Coordinates of N, CA and C in Angstrom, one line a residue:
M1 N 94.3 93.0 100.1 CA 94.5 93.0 101.5 C 95.3 91.9 102.0
T2 N 96.2 92.0 102.9 CA 96.9 91.0 103.4 C 96.5 90.5 104.8
C3 N 96.2 89.3 105.0 CA 95.8 88.8 106.3 C 96.8 89.2 107.4
P4 N 96.4 89.8 108.4 CA 97.4 90.2 109.4 C 97.9 88.9 110.3
D5 N 97.2 87.9 110.2 CA 97.5 86.7 111.0 C 98.4 85.8 110.3
C6 N 98.2 85.5 108.9 CA 98.9 84.4 108.2 C 99.7 85.1 107.0
G7 N 99.5 86.4 106.6 CA 100.1 87.0 105.6 C 99.7 86.7 104.1
K8 N 98.5 85.8 104.1 CA 98.0 85.5 102.8 C 97.3 86.7 102.2
K9 N 97.5 86.9 100.8 CA 96.8 87.9 100.1 C 95.4 87.5 99.9
L10 N 94.5 88.5 100.3 CA 93.0 88.3 100.3 C 92.4 89.3 99.2
S11 N 91.6 88.8 98.3 CA 90.9 89.6 97.4 C 89.6 89.9 97.9
V12 N 89.4 90.9 98.8 CA 88.2 91.2 99.4 C 87.1 91.5 98.5
F13 N 87.4 92.2 97.4 CA 86.3 92.6 96.4 C 86.4 91.7 95.1
G14 N 87.1 90.5 95.2 CA 87.2 89.7 94.1 C 88.6 90.1 93.3
E15 N 88.9 89.4 92.4 CA 90.2 89.6 91.6 C 89.9 90.8 90.8
S16 N 91.0 91.6 90.8 CA 91.0 92.9 90.0 C 91.1 92.7 88.5
H17 N 90.4 93.5 87.7 CA 90.4 93.5 86.3 C 90.8 94.8 85.8
V18 N 91.4 95.7 86.7 CA 91.6 97.1 86.3 C 92.6 97.1 85.1
D19 N 93.7 96.3 85.1 CA 94.6 96.4 84.0 C 94.0 96.0 82.6
E20 N 93.1 95.1 82.6 CA 92.4 94.7 81.4 C 91.5 95.7 80.9
V21 N 90.7 96.3 81.9 CA 89.8 97.3 81.5 C 90.5 98.6 81.0
A22 N 91.6 99.0 81.7 CA 92.3 100.1 81.3 C 92.9 100.0 79.9
G23 N 93.4 98.7 79.7 CA 94.0 98.4 78.3 C 93.0 98.6 77.3
E24 N 91.8 98.0 77.5 CA 90.7 98.0 76.5 C 90.3 99.6 76.2
L25 N 90.5 100.4 77.2 CA 90.0 101.8 77.0 C 91.2 102.7 76.7
G26 N 92.4 102.1 76.6 CA 93.5 102.9 76.2 C 94.0 103.9 77.3
L27 N 93.8 103.5 78.6 CA 94.2 104.3 79.7 C 95.3 103.7 80.5
D28 N 96.0 104.5 81.2 CA 97.0 104.1 82.1 C 96.4 103.8 83.5
V29 N 96.8 102.8 84.2 CA 96.5 102.6 85.5 C 97.4 103.3 86.4
L30 N 96.7 104.3 87.1 CA 97.5 105.2 88.0 C 97.9 104.7 89.3
G31 N 97.2 103.8 89.7 CA 97.7 103.2 91.1 C 96.7 102.2 91.5
K32 N 97.2 101.3 92.5 CA 96.3 100.3 93.1 C 96.5 100.5 94.5
L33 N 95.5 100.8 95.3 CA 95.7 101.0 96.7 C 95.4 99.8 97.5
P34 N 96.3 99.4 98.4 CA 96.0 98.2 99.2 C 95.0 98.6 100.3
I35 N 94.3 97.5 100.8 CA 93.4 97.7 101.9 C 94.3 97.4 103.1
N36 N 94.6 98.4 103.9 CA 95.4 98.2 105.0 C 94.8 99.0 106.3
P37 N 94.5 98.3 107.3 CA 93.8 98.9 108.5 C 94.8 99.9 109.1
E38 N 96.1 99.8 109.0 CA 97.0 100.8 109.5 C 96.9 102.2 108.9
F39 N 96.7 102.1 107.5 CA 96.4 103.3 106.7 C 95.2 104.0 107.2
A40 N 94.1 103.3 107.5 CA 92.9 103.9 107.9 C 93.1 104.6 109.3
K41 N 93.8 103.9 110.2 CA 94.1 104.5 111.5 C 94.9 105.8 111.3
K42 N 95.9 105.8 110.4 CA 96.7 107.1 110.3 C 95.8 108.1 109.7
A43 N 95.0 107.8 108.7 CA 94.1 108.8 108.1 C 93.2 109.3 109.1
D44 N 92.6 108.5 109.9 CA 91.6 108.9 111.0 C 92.3 109.9 112.0
C45 N 93.6 109.8 112.2 CA 94.4 110.6 113.1 C 95.0 111.9 112.4
G46 N 94.6 112.0 111.1 CA 95.2 113.1 110.3 C 96.6 113.1 109.8
V47 N 97.2 111.9 109.9 CA 98.6 111.8 109.6 C 98.8 111.0 108.2
C48 N 97.8 111.2 107.3 CA 98.0 110.4 106.0 C 99.2 110.7 105.2
F49 N 99.8 111.9 105.5 CA 101.1 112.1 104.8 C 102.3 111.2 105.3
D50 N 102.0 110.6 106.4 CA 103.1 109.7 107.0 C 103.0 108.3 106.3
I51 N 101.9 108.1 105.5 CA 101.7 106.7 104.9 C 102.7 106.6 103.7
D52 N 103.4 105.5 103.8 CA 104.4 105.2 102.7 C 103.7 104.3 101.7
L53 N 103.4 104.7 100.5 CA 102.8 104.0 99.5 C 103.6 103.9 98.1
P54 N 104.7 103.1 98.1 CA 105.5 103.1 96.9 C 104.8 102.7 95.7
E55 N 103.6 102.0 95.8 CA 102.9 101.6 94.7 C 102.2 102.7 93.9
M56 N 102.2 103.9 94.6 CA 101.6 105.1 94.1 C 102.6 105.9 93.2
A57 N 103.9 105.5 93.2 CA 104.9 106.2 92.5 C 104.6 106.4 91.0
P58 N 104.1 105.3 90.4 CA 103.8 105.6 88.9 C 102.6 106.6 88.7
A59 N 101.7 106.6 89.6 CA 100.6 107.6 89.5 C 101.2 109.1 89.7
V60 N 102.1 109.2 90.6 CA 102.7 110.6 90.9 C 103.5 111.0 89.7
K61 N 104.3 110.1 89.1 CA 105.0 110.4 87.9 C 104.1 110.7 86.7
K62 N 103.0 110.1 86.5 CA 102.0 110.4 85.4 C 101.5 111.7 85.6
L63 N 101.1 112.0 86.9 CA 100.4 113.4 87.1 C 101.4 114.5 86.9
E64 N 102.7 114.3 87.5 CA 103.7 115.2 87.2 C 104.0 115.5 85.7
S65 N 104.0 114.4 84.9 CA 104.2 114.5 83.4 C 103.0 115.3 82.8
L66 N 101.8 115.0 83.3 CA 100.7 115.7 82.8 C 100.7 117.3 83.1
L67 N 101.2 117.5 84.3 CA 101.3 119.0 84.8 C 102.4 119.7 83.9
T68 N 103.5 119.0 83.6 CA 104.6 119.5 82.9 C 104.1 119.7 81.4
D69 N 103.4 118.8 80.9 CA 102.8 119.0 79.5 C 101.9 120.2 79.4
Y70 N 101.1 120.4 80.6 CA 100.0 121.3 80.5 C 100.7 122.7 80.7
D71 N 101.8 122.9 81.3 CA 102.5 124.1 81.5 C 103.1 124.6 80.3
K72 N 103.3 123.8 79.3 CA 103.9 124.2 78.0 C 103.1 125.0 77.1

């Protein structure tokens, strides 16, 4: 989460270890979602498709490749 007042990155739930754990398990990290109050407001209004999440691009690509492989 980024502080809306000062712009400092805040680790609300502590530092993430998702990359380490995924590596140990041989899994890909599909995405990391930021905590952003604006996203929550849009989702509450039913306009979640208007949310720009470029950090989700790797997850989308991975899912698309899985679907492509599944169709073969």
